[in-house]
Amino acid sequence: MSDYSTHFEAVDGRLVLANAILLYRSDTRGLSRSSGDDSFAFASMHPVTLDSEDRPTIEAGTPLTRAHLRQWTEALGRTAIPHILPENVLVSNPDVLVWWVAEQVRPAYFALSSPPDDLRVLGARTIVPVPYPAHLFVATRSGLGIFALPANQRPTADTRLLHSPILNVFVEGHLCWGNIARPKQLSPAAIPEFERAVFDSWSTHPNPGQEFTVKGKGGLIALWDDLAARRARRFPVSRLKPFIAGARRRTGQKQRANPGDPFTLERLIAAIARK
């Protein structure tokens, strides 16, 4: 067996190597694979024995069961250091971090690549204070989801999510990272980094379909220009359309979505858990 070194945080009692989990999948060497392939997988649990010099040997195992997973999940949970979550954090675990941000007037960075001729403020590169609605942030290992909230209060499971008006957000709700540095942690300590990536980056254009996520006359650019010109203090949340999962929007086409299917916070968390 190859040499290895492992580092543990201090816990009561000595940690010893006790078991190993082996993961198998169907042999697809030489074949192209996608993230959604139909290959088969199998896992087995094995006891580990140590010889007189503490060299480990993986013994014969048995199929991994849900009971094994519960046992080790509980054991791992007992070694985790408890901490108090900030009031704005809704979910925090090793795979997902969810928090909300209250409405606020902030400096916004606009450098539109092809600004319309009738803009009053955003026709040139500028930094201008504008009002942002309350937002929900969902950070995972694969990206950052951003959604507007209908009210300036902590969301509940039944809160319906709205499309974010922030220009760097795709119509599917994900941040367009571009050359923005990604936070290396997925913990409440990284929240300021995620928020800087969203609020302190330059907006150059709406992403495809984003113009059709707002109601009323004019599109998203015109809305931001009006807010900036008036030095508005509150964002008109009533202009934002409900976020509907899976709805694709194309420039020049009306929104296509099934009415009655807006995403709630509960549905969003459930969708993340299934991934």
Short mmCIF file of C-alpha atoms in Angstrom, two decimals:
data_model
loop_
_atom_site.label_atom_id
_atom_site.label_comp_id
_atom_site.label_asym_id
_atom_site.label_seq_id
_atom_site.Cartn_x
_atom_site.Cartn_y
_atom_site.Cartn_z
CA MET A 1 0.00 0.00 0.00
CA SER A 2 1.25 3.50 -0.83
CA ASP A 3 2.52 5.77 1.90
CA TYR A 4 0.00 8.31 3.08
CA SER A 5 -0.41 11.00 5.72
CA THR A 6 -3.67 12.25 7.17
CA HIS A 7 -4.30 15.21 9.46
CA PHE A 8 -7.18 15.35 11.94
CA GLU A 9 -8.43 18.14 14.17
CA ALA A 10 -7.96 17.35 17.83
CA VAL A 11 -10.76 15.27 19.35
CA ASP A 12 -11.07 13.36 22.59
CA GLY A 13 -9.42 9.96 22.27
CA ARG A 14 -7.11 8.51 19.63
CA LEU A 15 -8.30 8.02 16.06
CA VAL A 16 -7.34 4.72 14.46
CA LEU A 17 -7.89 3.41 10.95
CA ALA A 18 -10.88 1.06 11.28
CA ASN A 19 -12.68 0.67 7.95
CA ALA A 20 -12.37 1.39 4.25
CA ILE A 21 -15.06 2.03 1.65
CA LEU A 22 -14.26 0.88 -1.89
CA LEU A 23 -16.17 2.39 -4.81
CA TYR A 24 -16.65 0.55 -8.10
CA ARG A 25 -18.18 1.58 -11.40
CA SER A 26 -18.64 -0.14 -14.75
CA ASP A 27 -15.49 -0.13 -16.86
CA THR A 28 -15.78 2.71 -19.36
CA ARG A 29 -12.12 3.08 -20.22
CA GLY A 30 -11.68 4.19 -23.79
CA LEU A 31 -15.28 5.41 -23.98
CA SER A 32 -16.43 9.00 -23.76
CA ARG A 33 -18.39 9.74 -20.60
CA SER A 34 -20.72 12.56 -19.65
CA SER A 35 -21.81 13.64 -16.19
CA GLY A 36 -25.21 12.04 -16.81
CA ASP A 37 -24.02 8.64 -18.06
CA ASP A 38 -25.78 5.37 -17.21
CA SER A 39 -22.78 3.46 -15.85
CA PHE A 40 -23.35 1.18 -12.85
CA ALA A 41 -21.81 1.74 -9.41
CA PHE A 42 -21.21 -0.44 -6.34
CA ALA A 43 -19.72 0.22 -2.90
CA SER A 44 -18.39 -2.15 -0.25
CA MET A 45 -17.39 -1.71 3.39
CA HIS A 46 -14.18 -3.40 4.58
CA PRO A 47 -12.58 -3.79 8.01
CA VAL A 48 -8.96 -2.68 8.23
CA THR A 49 -6.43 -4.56 10.35
CA LEU A 50 -3.06 -3.28 11.49
CA ASP A 51 0.04 -5.42 11.88
CA SER A 52 2.63 -5.06 14.63
CA GLU A 53 4.12 -2.03 12.85
CA ASP A 54 0.70 -0.38 12.31
CA ARG A 55 0.68 -1.14 8.59
CA PRO A 56 -2.93 -1.40 7.39
CA THR A 57 -4.49 -4.26 5.44
CA ILE A 58 -7.94 -4.03 3.87
CA GLU A 59 -9.82 -7.25 4.60
CA ALA A 60 -12.74 -8.84 2.76
CA GLY A 61 -15.81 -6.65 2.81
CA THR A 62 -19.58 -6.62 2.50
CA PRO A 63 -21.91 -4.47 0.37
CA LEU A 64 -22.29 -0.96 1.75
CA THR A 65 -25.71 -0.47 3.34
CA ARG A 66 -27.75 2.49 4.52
CA ALA A 67 -27.06 1.32 8.07
CA HIS A 68 -23.33 1.74 7.43
CA LEU A 69 -23.92 5.25 6.11
CA ARG A 70 -26.06 6.23 9.10
CA GLN A 71 -23.47 4.84 11.52
CA TRP A 72 -20.58 6.76 10.00
CA THR A 73 -22.59 9.93 9.39
CA GLU A 74 -23.48 10.02 13.07
CA ALA A 75 -19.86 9.36 14.05
CA LEU A 76 -18.59 12.12 11.78
CA GLY A 77 -21.22 14.49 13.13
CA ARG A 78 -19.97 13.93 16.67
CA THR A 79 -16.48 15.11 15.68
CA ALA A 80 -17.74 18.29 14.02
CA ILE A 81 -17.16 21.47 15.97
CA PRO A 82 -20.51 23.22 16.59
CA HIS A 83 -20.77 26.90 15.74
CA ILE A 84 -23.46 29.55 15.82
CA LEU A 85 -24.66 30.61 12.38
CA PRO A 86 -25.15 34.28 11.51
CA GLU A 87 -28.77 35.43 11.40
CA ASN A 88 -28.73 35.80 7.61
CA VAL A 89 -27.61 32.19 6.98
CA LEU A 90 -30.38 29.69 6.16
CA VAL A 91 -28.41 26.53 5.31
CA SER A 92 -24.76 25.68 5.93
CA ASN A 93 -23.15 22.30 5.32
CA PRO A 94 -20.05 21.08 3.45
CA ASP A 95 -21.89 21.06 0.09
CA VAL A 96 -24.19 24.09 0.14
CA LEU A 97 -24.38 27.52 1.74
CA VAL A 98 -27.62 29.53 1.57
CA TRP A 99 -28.10 33.05 2.91
CA TRP A 100 -30.14 36.16 2.25
CA VAL A 101 -29.15 39.80 1.84
CA ALA A 102 -31.45 42.67 2.80
CA GLU A 103 -32.39 45.36 0.30
CA GLN A 104 -29.84 48.15 0.15
CA VAL A 105 -28.60 51.10 -1.90
CA ARG A 106 -25.12 50.17 -3.13
CA PRO A 107 -22.57 51.49 -5.61
CA ALA A 108 -23.12 49.68 -8.93
CA TYR A 109 -20.49 49.30 -11.64
CA PHE A 110 -21.76 49.73 -15.20
CA ALA A 111 -19.64 49.56 -18.35
CA LEU A 112 -22.18 48.62 -21.02
CA SER A 113 -20.61 47.33 -24.22
CA SER A 114 -23.47 48.50 -26.50
CA PRO A 115 -25.56 51.02 -24.57
CA PRO A 116 -28.84 52.26 -26.12
CA ASP A 117 -28.77 55.86 -27.31
CA ASP A 118 -31.52 57.08 -24.98
CA LEU A 119 -29.82 56.26 -21.66
CA ARG A 120 -29.48 59.15 -19.22
CA VAL A 121 -26.78 57.77 -16.89
CA LEU A 122 -25.53 54.38 -18.02
CA GLY A 123 -24.43 55.38 -21.52
CA ALA A 124 -20.84 55.70 -20.30
CA ARG A 125 -18.70 53.72 -17.88
CA THR A 126 -19.84 54.79 -14.43
CA ILE A 127 -20.15 53.90 -10.77
CA VAL A 128 -23.51 55.03 -9.42
CA PRO A 129 -25.58 54.23 -6.32
CA VAL A 130 -28.70 52.19 -7.09
CA PRO A 131 -31.19 50.27 -4.95
CA TYR A 132 -30.99 46.47 -4.90
CA PRO A 133 -33.91 44.31 -3.77
CA ALA A 134 -33.43 41.66 -1.10
CA HIS A 135 -31.60 38.65 -2.53
CA LEU A 136 -31.11 34.95 -1.86
CA PHE A 137 -27.66 33.46 -2.49
CA VAL A 138 -27.07 29.72 -2.96
CA ALA A 139 -23.41 28.71 -3.10
CA THR A 140 -22.49 25.13 -4.04
CA ARG A 141 -19.35 23.36 -5.22
CA SER A 142 -20.37 24.03 -8.81
CA GLY A 143 -21.45 27.66 -8.71
CA LEU A 144 -23.50 30.47 -7.18
CA GLY A 145 -27.26 30.86 -7.57
CA ILE A 146 -28.76 34.34 -7.17
CA PHE A 147 -32.47 35.13 -6.79
CA ALA A 148 -34.43 38.21 -5.79
CA LEU A 149 -36.90 38.04 -2.89
CA PRO A 150 -40.42 39.51 -2.90
CA ALA A 151 -40.06 41.12 0.54
CA ASN A 152 -37.27 42.61 2.61
CA GLN A 153 -37.35 39.92 5.28
CA ARG A 154 -35.83 36.55 6.08
CA PRO A 155 -37.36 34.06 3.61
CA THR A 156 -39.28 30.98 4.70
CA ALA A 157 -39.78 27.62 2.99
CA ASP A 158 -42.84 29.00 1.15
CA THR A 159 -41.17 32.19 -0.09
CA ARG A 160 -41.47 32.46 -3.88
CA LEU A 161 -38.27 33.37 -5.67
CA LEU A 162 -37.96 36.07 -8.32
CA HIS A 163 -35.48 36.62 -11.12
CA SER A 164 -32.54 38.72 -10.01
CA PRO A 165 -32.15 42.00 -11.93
CA ILE A 166 -28.35 41.87 -11.59
CA LEU A 167 -26.85 41.86 -15.09
CA ASN A 168 -24.14 39.26 -14.40
CA VAL A 169 -26.76 36.61 -13.58
CA PHE A 170 -27.89 34.08 -16.20
CA VAL A 171 -31.62 33.64 -16.74
CA GLU A 172 -31.30 30.21 -15.06
CA GLY A 173 -30.20 31.97 -11.86
CA HIS A 174 -26.44 31.33 -11.94
CA LEU A 175 -23.71 33.95 -11.69
CA CYS A 176 -21.59 34.51 -14.80
CA TRP A 177 -18.15 34.32 -13.19
CA GLY A 178 -16.08 35.51 -16.16
CA ASN A 179 -12.68 36.41 -14.72
CA ILE A 180 -14.02 36.95 -11.19
CA ALA A 181 -12.00 35.07 -8.56
CA ARG A 182 -14.00 32.26 -6.95
CA PRO A 183 -13.98 31.86 -3.15
CA LYS A 184 -12.07 28.78 -2.05
CA GLN A 185 -14.28 28.04 0.96
CA LEU A 186 -17.93 27.09 1.26
CA SER A 187 -18.65 28.42 4.73
CA PRO A 188 -20.21 31.52 6.31
CA ALA A 189 -16.71 33.02 6.50
CA ALA A 190 -16.69 33.19 2.68
CA ILE A 191 -19.96 35.14 2.39
CA PRO A 192 -18.21 38.55 1.98
CA GLU A 193 -16.17 37.11 -0.92
CA PHE A 194 -19.28 35.82 -2.69
CA GLU A 195 -21.07 39.13 -2.22
CA ARG A 196 -18.11 41.12 -3.55
CA ALA A 197 -18.10 38.88 -6.63
CA VAL A 198 -21.70 39.91 -7.28
CA PHE A 199 -21.98 43.52 -6.15
CA ASP A 200 -18.44 44.80 -6.84
CA SER A 201 -17.97 43.50 -10.40
CA TRP A 202 -18.58 45.42 -13.62
CA SER A 203 -21.85 44.87 -15.51
CA THR A 204 -21.28 44.99 -19.28
CA HIS A 205 -24.51 43.56 -20.73
CA PRO A 206 -27.60 41.52 -19.87
CA ASN A 207 -27.19 37.78 -20.37
CA PRO A 208 -29.34 36.16 -23.11
CA GLY A 209 -33.03 36.27 -22.21
CA GLN A 210 -32.52 38.43 -19.14
CA GLU A 211 -34.38 41.36 -20.72
CA PHE A 212 -37.56 39.29 -20.51
CA THR A 213 -37.38 38.72 -16.74
CA VAL A 214 -38.92 42.12 -15.94
CA LYS A 215 -42.44 43.46 -16.40
CA GLY A 216 -43.58 46.83 -17.72
CA LYS A 217 -42.25 49.23 -20.34
CA GLY A 218 -38.60 49.07 -21.22
CA GLY A 219 -36.18 46.29 -20.43
CA LEU A 220 -33.68 45.67 -17.69
CA ILE A 221 -31.13 48.24 -18.87
CA ALA A 222 -33.78 50.96 -19.05
CA LEU A 223 -34.94 50.05 -15.54
CA TRP A 224 -31.45 50.37 -14.06
CA ASP A 225 -30.88 53.63 -15.96
CA ASP A 226 -34.10 55.09 -14.58
CA LEU A 227 -33.23 54.07 -11.01
CA ALA A 228 -29.77 55.59 -11.35
CA ALA A 229 -31.07 58.83 -12.90
CA ARG A 230 -33.71 59.32 -10.19
CA ARG A 231 -31.33 58.35 -7.37
CA ALA A 232 -34.08 55.96 -6.29
CA ARG A 233 -33.96 54.50 -2.78
CA ARG A 234 -36.16 51.41 -3.30
CA PHE A 235 -36.14 48.83 -6.07
CA PRO A 236 -39.58 48.22 -7.66
CA VAL A 237 -39.83 44.51 -6.86
CA SER A 238 -43.21 44.35 -8.61
CA ARG A 239 -41.31 44.68 -11.91
CA LEU A 240 -39.57 41.31 -11.41
CA LYS A 241 -41.07 38.10 -12.80
CA PRO A 242 -41.26 34.89 -10.73
CA PHE A 243 -38.38 32.48 -11.19
CA ILE A 244 -39.60 29.33 -12.95
CA ALA A 245 -37.16 26.42 -13.09
CA GLY A 246 -36.41 25.08 -16.54
CA ALA A 247 -37.98 28.01 -18.36
CA ARG A 248 -35.76 29.01 -21.27
CA ARG A 249 -36.00 32.50 -22.68
CA ARG A 250 -34.65 33.65 -26.03
CA THR A 251 -34.16 37.14 -27.27
CA GLY A 252 -37.24 38.29 -29.19
CA GLN A 253 -39.50 35.57 -27.79
CA LYS A 254 -42.02 35.73 -25.00
CA GLN A 255 -41.46 33.83 -21.78
CA ARG A 256 -42.40 30.19 -22.08
CA ALA A 257 -43.25 28.59 -18.77
CA ASN A 258 -46.02 26.66 -17.13
CA PRO A 259 -48.14 29.04 -15.03
CA GLY A 260 -48.34 28.06 -11.39
CA ASP A 261 -44.80 26.65 -11.26
CA PRO A 262 -42.78 29.41 -9.56
CA PHE A 263 -39.91 28.15 -7.45
CA THR A 264 -40.10 28.43 -3.67
CA LEU A 265 -37.15 28.27 -1.32
CA GLU A 266 -38.27 24.78 -0.24
CA ARG A 267 -38.31 23.52 -3.85
CA LEU A 268 -34.92 25.05 -4.49
CA ILE A 269 -33.32 23.31 -1.50
CA ALA A 270 -34.97 20.01 -2.49
CA ALA A 271 -33.62 20.34 -6.04
CA ILE A 272 -30.11 20.93 -4.71
CA ALA A 273 -30.37 17.91 -2.42
CA ARG A 274 -31.22 15.67 -5.40
CA LYS A 275 -28.04 16.61 -7.28
#
